Coordinates of C-alpha atoms in Angstrom, one line a residue:
Chain A
D1 CA -0.2 0.1 0.0
T2 CA 2.9 1.9 -0.9
A3 CA 1.6 5.7 -1.7
V4 CA 4.6 7.7 -2.9
S5 CA 6.6 4.9 -4.8
Q6 CA 9.8 5.9 -6.6
T7 CA 12.7 3.5 -8.7
P8 CA 15.2 2.9 -8.5
K9 CA 16.0 3.9 -4.9
Y10 CA 20.2 3.4 -5.8
L11 CA 21.5 4.1 -9.5
V12 CA 24.9 4.3 -10.1
T13 CA 26.4 5.5 -13.7
Q14 CA 29.3 7.1 -15.6
M15 CA 29.6 10.6 -16.9
G16 CA 28.0 10.7 -20.6
N17 CA 24.3 8.0 -19.2
D18 CA 21.3 8.9 -20.0
K19 CA 19.1 7.8 -17.1
S20 CA 15.3 7.9 -15.7
I21 CA 13.4 7.5 -12.6
K22 CA 10.3 6.6 -12.4
C23 CA 7.7 7.5 -10.0
E24 CA 4.1 6.7 -9.2
Q25 CA 1.8 7.6 -6.6
N26 CA -1.8 6.0 -5.8
L27 CA -2.8 8.7 -3.6
G28 CA -5.1 9.8 -6.1
H29 CA -3.2 13.0 -6.1
D30 CA -2.8 15.6 -8.6
T31 CA -0.4 17.5 -8.1
M32 CA 3.6 15.6 -8.3
Y33 CA 6.9 17.4 -8.1
W34 CA 10.5 16.1 -7.8
Y35 CA 13.1 17.6 -5.7
K36 CA 16.5 17.4 -5.4
Q37 CA 18.9 17.5 -1.7
D38 CA 22.5 18.1 -2.8
S39 CA 25.4 16.9 -0.2
K40 CA 24.2 18.9 2.5
K41 CA 21.2 18.0 2.6
F42 CA 19.6 20.8 0.6
L43 CA 16.3 20.4 -1.1
K44 CA 14.9 22.7 -3.5
I45 CA 12.3 22.0 -6.1
M46 CA 13.1 21.0 -10.0
F47 CA 9.3 21.0 -11.5
S48 CA 5.7 20.4 -10.2
Y49 CA 3.0 19.1 -12.6
N50 CA -1.3 19.8 -12.5
N51 CA -2.7 16.8 -14.2
K52 CA -0.1 16.5 -16.3
E53 CA 0.5 19.2 -16.6
L54 CA 3.9 21.7 -16.9
I55 CA 3.3 24.0 -13.8
I56 CA 7.4 24.6 -12.1
N57 CA 10.1 24.1 -14.3
E58 CA 12.8 25.7 -11.4
T59 CA 16.3 27.3 -13.5
V60 CA 17.2 23.4 -14.1
P61 CA 19.3 22.3 -17.0
N62 CA 17.6 21.4 -19.7
R63 CA 19.4 18.2 -19.6
F64 CA 16.5 17.1 -17.0
S65 CA 13.3 16.7 -18.9
P66 CA 10.2 15.4 -16.6
K67 CA 7.5 13.5 -18.2
S68 CA 4.2 12.8 -16.9
P69 CA 1.9 10.0 -18.9
D70 CA -0.6 10.2 -16.5
K71 CA -1.7 12.1 -13.0
A72 CA -0.4 9.5 -11.3
H73 CA 3.3 9.4 -12.9
L74 CA 6.2 11.4 -13.2
N75 CA 8.9 10.6 -14.6
L76 CA 12.4 12.3 -14.5
H77 CA 15.0 11.3 -17.3
I78 CA 18.5 12.7 -16.9
N79 CA 20.5 13.2 -20.3
S80 CA 24.4 13.8 -20.5
L81 CA 25.1 12.8 -16.8
E82 CA 27.7 15.1 -14.9
L83 CA 29.3 14.3 -11.6
G84 CA 27.5 17.6 -10.1
D85 CA 24.1 15.4 -10.9
S86 CA 25.3 12.9 -7.8
A87 CA 22.6 13.8 -5.1
V88 CA 18.9 12.1 -3.8
Y89 CA 15.5 12.8 -5.8
F90 CA 12.9 12.9 -4.3
C91 CA 9.2 12.3 -5.7
A92 CA 6.2 14.3 -3.7
S93 CA 2.3 14.6 -5.0
S94 CA -0.5 16.3 -3.3
P95 CA -4.0 16.6 -3.2
D96 CA -3.9 20.0 -5.0
S97 CA -0.9 22.3 -4.8
K98 CA -1.4 24.2 -1.7
Y99 CA -1.9 21.3 0.4
E100 CA 0.9 19.5 2.5
Q101 CA 3.0 17.3 0.0
Y102 CA 3.7 13.7 0.2
F103 CA 7.3 12.4 -0.8
G104 CA 8.5 9.5 -2.0
P105 CA 11.7 6.9 -0.3
G106 CA 13.8 9.3 -2.6
T107 CA 16.7 7.3 -5.5
R108 CA 20.4 8.3 -4.7
L109 CA 21.7 8.9 -8.0
T110 CA 25.7 8.6 -7.9
V111 CA 27.9 9.9 -10.9
T112 CA 30.8 9.5 -11.3
Chain B
A1 CA 13.0 36.5 -2.2
Q2 CA 11.0 34.6 0.2
T3 CA 14.2 32.7 2.3
V4 CA 13.5 30.1 5.5
T5 CA 16.5 30.0 8.1
Q6 CA 16.9 27.3 10.0
S7 CA 19.8 28.5 12.6
Q8 CA 21.0 25.7 14.6
P9 CA 22.4 23.0 12.5
E10 CA 22.9 20.4 15.2
M11 CA 21.2 20.1 18.2
S12 CA 20.9 17.1 21.3
V13 CA 18.5 16.3 23.5
Q14 CA 18.1 14.0 26.1
E15 CA 15.9 11.1 25.8
A16 CA 12.2 12.6 27.8
E17 CA 13.5 16.1 27.8
T18 CA 12.5 19.1 25.2
V19 CA 13.6 20.8 22.3
T20 CA 12.7 23.4 20.4
L21 CA 13.9 24.2 17.1
S22 CA 14.0 27.5 14.8
C23 CA 12.9 28.5 11.9
T24 CA 12.7 32.1 10.4
Y25 CA 11.1 33.1 7.4
D26 CA 10.8 35.8 5.3
T27 CA 8.1 36.7 3.0
S28 CA 5.7 39.5 1.9
E29 CA 2.5 37.7 1.6
S30 CA 0.1 38.0 4.5
N31 CA -1.3 34.0 3.4
Y32 CA 0.7 31.3 3.1
Y33 CA 1.2 27.8 4.8
L34 CA 4.6 26.2 7.6
F35 CA 5.6 22.4 7.7
W36 CA 8.2 20.7 9.4
Y37 CA 9.2 17.6 8.3
K38 CA 11.1 14.9 9.3
Q39 CA 14.4 13.1 7.6
P40 CA 15.6 10.2 10.1
P41 CA 18.4 8.3 8.2
S42 CA 16.1 5.6 6.1
R43 CA 16.0 9.6 4.3
Q44 CA 12.3 8.8 4.2
M45 CA 10.6 12.1 4.4
I46 CA 8.0 12.7 6.5
L47 CA 5.4 15.4 7.4
V48 CA 5.8 16.1 11.2
I49 CA 3.1 19.5 11.0
R50 CA 1.3 21.7 9.3
Q51 CA 0.8 25.5 10.0
E52 CA -1.8 28.3 8.1
A53 CA -0.8 31.8 8.5
Y54 CA -4.3 33.1 9.2
K55 CA -5.0 30.4 12.0
Q56 CA -3.5 32.2 15.0
Q57 CA -3.9 28.9 17.6
N58 CA -0.6 27.2 17.5
A59 CA -0.7 23.5 15.5
T60 CA 0.2 20.7 17.8
E61 CA 0.5 16.9 16.8
N62 CA 1.0 14.6 19.7
R63 CA 4.5 15.3 21.1
F64 CA 5.1 17.7 18.3
S65 CA 3.3 21.7 18.9
V66 CA 4.4 24.9 16.8
N67 CA 5.0 28.7 18.0
F68 CA 3.7 30.8 15.9
Q69 CA 4.9 34.2 15.8
K70 CA 3.4 35.8 12.9
A71 CA 4.7 39.5 13.4
A72 CA 7.9 38.2 14.5
K73 CA 8.2 35.7 10.6
S74 CA 9.0 32.4 13.1
F75 CA 7.8 29.1 13.6
S76 CA 9.9 26.7 15.7
L77 CA 9.0 23.1 16.7
K78 CA 8.6 22.2 20.0
I79 CA 9.5 18.4 20.6
S80 CA 8.1 17.2 24.6
D81 CA 9.0 14.1 26.0
S82 CA 11.8 13.5 23.0
Q83 CA 12.2 9.7 22.1
L84 CA 14.8 7.8 20.4
G85 CA 13.4 7.9 17.5
D86 CA 13.2 11.3 16.3
T87 CA 16.8 11.2 15.9
A88 CA 16.6 12.6 12.1
M89 CA 16.9 15.5 10.2
Y90 CA 13.9 18.6 10.5
F91 CA 13.2 20.8 7.9
C92 CA 11.3 23.6 8.3
A93 CA 9.4 24.9 4.8
F94 CA 7.1 27.7 4.2
M95 CA 4.5 27.1 0.6
K96 CA 4.0 30.1 -1.2
G97 CA 2.2 30.7 -4.6
T98 CA -0.7 31.0 -6.2
S99 CA -3.6 28.8 -7.3
G100 CA -1.8 26.3 -8.8
T101 CA 1.5 26.8 -8.3
Y102 CA 2.2 26.1 -4.6
K103 CA 5.3 25.2 -3.8
Y104 CA 8.0 24.5 -1.0
I105 CA 10.7 26.7 -0.3
F106 CA 12.8 24.2 2.6
G107 CA 15.8 25.2 5.1
T108 CA 18.5 24.5 5.6
G109 CA 17.6 21.5 8.1
T110 CA 18.5 21.4 11.7
R111 CA 20.6 17.6 12.4
L112 CA 18.5 16.4 16.1
K113 CA 20.2 13.7 18.0
V114 CA 18.5 11.9 20.9
L115 CA 21.0 11.0 23.8
A116 CA 20.6 7.7 25.4

């Protein structure tokens, strides 16, 4: 009965590769988000989607492309991975963008 | 730009005692939401408590309560009867935006260690 799930939980890859992280929520929420948590634990929003429509797009390199096939899924694709992309990426969802967000378990991405 | 400041990078407390984590924020908006999240070593982000800015009454959730001072832009978290399981990073978050564009702005976190 996992509410917000992410796959994979750990991802180790080399510079220059392309990788995807998947997120699914079974809460029936309309809004989903991607956050990046850096090595100093600082959390910053990257994107938000509402009913498959991109709402928030922070200053993120265009190597990062979110895709929402339906309102229960929000995937994150990263092209040409760089060392600085190493971080924990969190997916979250909320019933409406102004309510509290429920987070997935995070994906630790390590780029070598 | 809105900012959220947590001035205590690390704190420790003895089991069963009370500890207060501080958070201040900067905004020119009158209506907003404030949250505290807990991130234990498992790295899962867990909502602890939420406060609507238009409500004067401080929110409480079991052993967790807040001291919300709107004029001072302060939102501290009090943990009573601290337990070992409270050991975690605690993040204060400010939610701002207009309809459909709300987003969190997080503080830098306070690492809390509960000592046996």
